[in-house]
Amino acid sequence: AQSVAQPEDQVNVAEGNPLTVKCTYSVSGNPYLFWYVQYPNRGLQFLLKYITGDNLVKGSYGFEAEFNKSQTSFHLKKPSALVSDSALYFCAVRDPSGTYKYIFGTGTRLKVLA
Amino acid sequence: NAGVTQTPKFRILKIGQSMTLQCTQDMNHNYMYWYRQDPGMGLKLIYYSVGAGITDKGEVPNGYNVSRSTTEDFPLRLELAAPSQTSVYFCASTLRDAHEQYFGPGTRLTVT
């Protein structure tokens, strides 16, 4: 069965410092992986995805993520955090050999401190 | 494009009442989804559809029904509301070859 784990409920980082939000997954085949961001009282917004190809993918607002097949991880990163990056971040996975369902992690709240 | 729109934004229901949450997308997306978001639980898939006339259950379908008569619309029906259905409901859509999902703004439902 597919699953996604986001081991940290909250990550605090100082403005200007690099940030990492962790995600690990479990699927039977090669995964499609996604990161979404949710601001208060809003729907989720797509940040970036890994489908195939280069393990380092770049997305919106300066975010990037690295697909690591051996560690089954897809951590979200940004070199320099902004206060406006404070939000709830979700990792999601889909097994392309299976159904069209997506499985979401429980979310990580990022707090960037001025 | 308006993207994915949902109505209503908020609703309070009494136990046993029924309602339909509306979802419309204008991007000609093939796939549509309904999720519920409970605090600390992430998103749970209720139902999804891969095209008009085709629907399938997700992780938590009990107490809900859906239909997909057109590509654009994917309404979610609650027949007998229960307090356990208090949640925020999100509709999403995906283009088959793009894979990322586009989400609506959500409907906050309270059942008392």
Short mmCIF file of C-alpha atoms in Angstrom, two decimals:
data_model
loop_
_atom_site.label_atom_id
_atom_site.label_comp_id
_atom_site.label_asym_id
_atom_site.label_seq_id
_atom_site.Cartn_x
_atom_site.Cartn_y
_atom_site.Cartn_z
CA ALA A 1 0.00 0.00 0.00
CA GLN A 2 1.12 3.53 -0.67
CA SER A 3 2.02 5.79 2.22
CA VAL A 4 3.68 9.10 2.91
CA ALA A 5 5.32 10.21 6.14
CA GLN A 6 6.16 13.74 7.20
CA PRO A 7 8.01 13.13 10.46
CA GLU A 8 7.94 16.72 11.73
CA ASP A 9 4.71 18.42 12.76
CA GLN A 10 6.48 21.77 12.84
CA VAL A 11 9.75 23.21 11.59
CA ASN A 12 11.09 26.53 12.85
CA VAL A 13 13.78 28.39 10.96
CA ALA A 14 15.20 31.90 11.10
CA GLU A 15 14.64 34.19 8.14
CA GLY A 16 17.54 33.98 5.71
CA ASN A 17 18.56 30.49 6.84
CA PRO A 18 18.12 27.40 4.66
CA LEU A 19 15.06 25.29 5.31
CA THR A 20 14.28 21.60 4.88
CA VAL A 21 10.91 19.91 5.23
CA LYS A 22 11.17 16.13 5.23
CA CYS A 23 9.10 13.55 3.39
CA THR A 24 9.50 9.80 2.99
CA TYR A 25 7.26 7.55 0.96
CA SER A 26 6.38 3.94 0.30
CA VAL A 27 5.05 2.74 -3.05
CA SER A 28 5.47 -0.50 -4.92
CA GLY A 29 6.66 1.06 -8.17
CA ASN A 30 8.38 4.25 -9.28
CA PRO A 31 6.57 7.10 -7.57
CA TYR A 32 5.17 10.38 -8.72
CA LEU A 33 5.94 12.84 -5.90
CA PHE A 34 4.52 16.26 -5.14
CA TRP A 35 4.78 19.16 -2.71
CA TYR A 36 1.90 21.51 -1.96
CA VAL A 37 1.60 24.57 0.27
CA GLN A 38 -1.48 25.70 2.16
CA TYR A 39 -1.95 29.20 3.55
CA PRO A 40 -4.61 29.82 6.23
CA ASN A 41 -8.18 29.35 5.03
CA ARG A 42 -7.05 28.53 1.50
CA GLY A 43 -6.87 25.46 -0.71
CA LEU A 44 -3.61 23.69 -1.43
CA GLN A 45 -1.30 25.17 -4.06
CA PHE A 46 1.06 23.08 -6.15
CA LEU A 47 4.79 23.79 -5.60
CA LEU A 48 6.69 21.13 -7.52
CA LYS A 49 6.68 17.54 -8.70
CA TYR A 50 8.99 14.68 -9.55
CA ILE A 51 7.82 12.41 -12.34
CA THR A 52 11.02 11.22 -13.96
CA GLY A 53 14.47 12.48 -14.92
CA ASP A 54 16.73 14.72 -12.87
CA ASN A 55 16.53 13.96 -9.16
CA LEU A 56 16.66 17.65 -8.25
CA VAL A 57 13.48 19.44 -9.20
CA LYS A 58 12.86 23.16 -8.95
CA GLY A 59 9.49 24.69 -8.30
CA SER A 60 7.66 27.85 -7.42
CA TYR A 61 8.88 30.58 -5.03
CA GLY A 62 12.48 29.32 -5.01
CA PHE A 63 11.66 25.89 -3.58
CA GLU A 64 13.36 22.72 -4.72
CA ALA A 65 13.23 19.05 -3.77
CA GLU A 66 15.53 16.10 -4.19
CA PHE A 67 14.27 12.65 -5.06
CA ASN A 68 16.36 9.98 -3.36
CA LYS A 69 15.27 6.52 -4.44
CA SER A 70 17.56 4.58 -2.10
CA GLN A 71 16.29 6.48 0.94
CA THR A 72 12.72 6.75 -0.44
CA SER A 73 12.75 10.44 0.38
CA PHE A 74 11.65 13.65 -1.28
CA HIS A 75 12.70 16.50 1.03
CA LEU A 76 11.64 20.06 0.27
CA LYS A 77 14.35 22.71 0.49
CA LYS A 78 14.94 26.41 0.07
CA PRO A 79 18.34 28.12 0.37
CA SER A 80 17.06 31.23 2.16
CA ALA A 81 13.74 31.26 4.05
CA LEU A 82 11.34 34.19 4.01
CA VAL A 83 8.77 35.05 6.68
CA SER A 84 6.15 34.75 3.92
CA ASP A 85 7.09 31.07 3.50
CA SER A 86 5.36 30.35 6.81
CA ALA A 87 2.54 27.93 5.94
CA LEU A 88 1.47 24.29 6.04
CA TYR A 89 3.32 22.02 3.61
CA PHE A 90 2.08 18.71 2.30
CA CYS A 91 3.94 15.94 0.53
CA ALA A 92 1.93 13.61 -1.73
CA VAL A 93 2.63 10.46 -3.71
CA ARG A 94 0.97 8.56 -6.51
CA ASP A 95 1.89 5.14 -7.78
CA PRO A 96 1.57 5.46 -11.57
CA SER A 97 1.22 1.71 -11.99
CA GLY A 98 -1.87 1.70 -9.80
CA THR A 99 -5.01 3.78 -9.57
CA TYR A 100 -5.30 7.53 -9.99
CA LYS A 101 -5.31 8.09 -6.24
CA TYR A 102 -2.94 10.42 -4.45
CA ILE A 103 -1.87 9.86 -0.85
CA PHE A 104 -1.04 12.91 1.26
CA GLY A 105 1.15 13.23 4.31
CA THR A 106 -0.18 14.79 7.49
CA GLY A 107 1.50 18.10 6.80
CA THR A 108 4.37 20.07 8.33
CA ARG A 109 3.86 23.56 9.64
CA LEU A 110 6.77 25.81 8.70
CA LYS A 111 7.37 28.85 10.83
CA VAL A 112 9.97 31.34 9.62
CA LEU A 113 11.04 33.71 12.37
CA ALA A 114 12.05 37.29 11.64
CA ASN B 1 -9.88 30.61 -16.09
CA ALA B 2 -11.61 30.53 -12.72
CA GLY B 3 -9.90 27.19 -11.96
CA VAL B 4 -11.70 25.03 -9.39
CA THR B 5 -14.65 26.67 -7.68
CA GLN B 6 -16.57 25.34 -4.69
CA THR B 7 -19.83 26.39 -3.11
CA PRO B 8 -20.80 27.09 -0.42
CA LYS B 9 -17.79 28.42 1.51
CA PHE B 10 -19.37 27.70 4.89
CA ARG B 11 -22.34 25.66 6.06
CA ILE B 12 -23.83 24.58 9.35
CA LEU B 13 -26.04 21.48 9.26
CA LYS B 14 -28.12 19.79 11.87
CA ILE B 15 -27.69 16.06 12.44
CA GLY B 16 -29.69 14.11 9.86
CA GLN B 17 -29.93 16.91 7.31
CA SER B 18 -28.70 16.53 3.74
CA MET B 19 -26.74 18.80 1.46
CA THR B 20 -24.72 18.91 -1.73
CA LEU B 21 -21.29 20.48 -1.99
CA GLN B 22 -20.74 21.84 -5.48
CA CYS B 23 -17.48 21.67 -7.39
CA THR B 24 -16.80 22.98 -10.89
CA GLN B 25 -13.61 23.24 -12.91
CA ASP B 26 -13.16 25.10 -16.20
CA MET B 27 -9.79 23.65 -17.20
CA ASN B 28 -11.16 20.60 -19.05
CA HIS B 29 -9.41 18.31 -16.57
CA ASN B 30 -10.10 14.60 -16.81
CA TYR B 31 -9.79 13.67 -13.15
CA MET B 32 -11.60 15.14 -10.18
CA TYR B 33 -11.35 14.40 -6.47
CA TRP B 34 -13.03 15.10 -3.15
CA TYR B 35 -10.96 15.25 0.02
CA ARG B 36 -11.70 16.07 3.61
CA GLN B 37 -9.15 17.75 5.84
CA ASP B 38 -9.27 17.22 9.58
CA PRO B 39 -6.77 18.92 11.93
CA GLY B 40 -3.47 17.03 12.09
CA MET B 41 -4.74 14.34 9.74
CA GLY B 42 -3.76 15.62 6.34
CA LEU B 43 -6.15 15.04 3.45
CA LYS B 44 -8.26 11.93 3.14
CA LEU B 45 -9.71 10.94 -0.23
CA ILE B 46 -13.49 10.51 -0.23
CA TYR B 47 -14.27 9.84 -3.91
CA TYR B 48 -12.66 10.43 -7.25
CA SER B 49 -13.59 10.36 -10.93
CA VAL B 50 -11.49 9.71 -14.02
CA GLY B 51 -14.12 11.02 -16.42
CA ALA B 52 -17.79 11.74 -16.94
CA GLY B 53 -19.89 8.82 -15.77
CA ILE B 54 -17.03 7.13 -13.88
CA THR B 55 -16.57 7.41 -10.12
CA ASP B 56 -14.76 5.34 -7.52
CA LYS B 57 -14.37 5.24 -3.75
CA GLY B 58 -11.42 6.62 -1.87
CA GLU B 59 -10.29 5.97 1.70
CA VAL B 60 -13.35 7.38 3.52
CA PRO B 61 -16.45 7.12 1.31
CA ASN B 62 -19.03 6.14 3.95
CA GLY B 63 -21.79 8.71 4.34
CA TYR B 64 -21.09 10.37 0.99
CA ASN B 65 -22.16 10.00 -2.63
CA VAL B 66 -20.94 11.56 -5.86
CA SER B 67 -21.90 11.82 -9.50
CA ARG B 68 -20.08 13.06 -12.59
CA SER B 69 -22.49 13.77 -15.39
CA THR B 70 -20.22 16.32 -17.10
CA THR B 71 -16.47 16.91 -17.32
CA GLU B 72 -16.82 20.18 -15.41
CA ASP B 73 -18.95 19.25 -12.39
CA PHE B 74 -18.36 16.83 -9.53
CA PRO B 75 -20.89 17.36 -6.70
CA LEU B 76 -20.54 15.63 -3.32
CA ARG B 77 -23.74 14.61 -1.54
CA LEU B 78 -24.14 14.11 2.22
CA GLU B 79 -27.39 12.26 2.84
CA LEU B 80 -27.68 12.06 6.64
CA ALA B 81 -25.23 14.46 8.22
CA ALA B 82 -23.37 13.28 11.33
CA PRO B 83 -21.02 15.19 13.67
CA SER B 84 -18.15 13.04 12.36
CA GLN B 85 -18.58 14.78 9.01
CA THR B 86 -17.58 18.13 10.47
CA SER B 87 -14.53 18.99 8.39
CA VAL B 88 -13.14 21.14 5.61
CA TYR B 89 -13.87 19.69 2.19
CA PHE B 90 -11.66 20.28 -0.82
CA CYS B 91 -12.33 19.50 -4.43
CA ALA B 92 -9.38 19.05 -6.80
CA SER B 93 -8.83 18.34 -10.46
CA THR B 94 -5.96 17.03 -12.56
CA LEU B 95 -5.12 16.92 -16.22
CA ARG B 96 -4.26 13.31 -17.09
CA ASP B 97 -0.78 13.99 -18.49
CA ALA B 98 0.22 16.73 -16.03
CA HIS B 99 -0.41 14.92 -12.73
CA GLU B 100 -0.38 17.87 -10.32
CA GLN B 101 -3.70 18.71 -8.68
CA TYR B 102 -5.48 22.04 -8.64
CA PHE B 103 -7.53 22.66 -5.52
CA GLY B 104 -10.63 24.68 -4.84
CA PRO B 105 -10.83 27.09 -1.87
CA GLY B 106 -12.71 24.59 0.31
CA THR B 107 -16.04 24.29 2.11
CA ARG B 108 -16.05 24.44 5.90
CA LEU B 109 -18.88 22.23 7.16
CA THR B 110 -20.07 21.97 10.74
CA VAL B 111 -22.64 19.36 11.79
CA THR B 112 -24.29 19.95 15.18
#
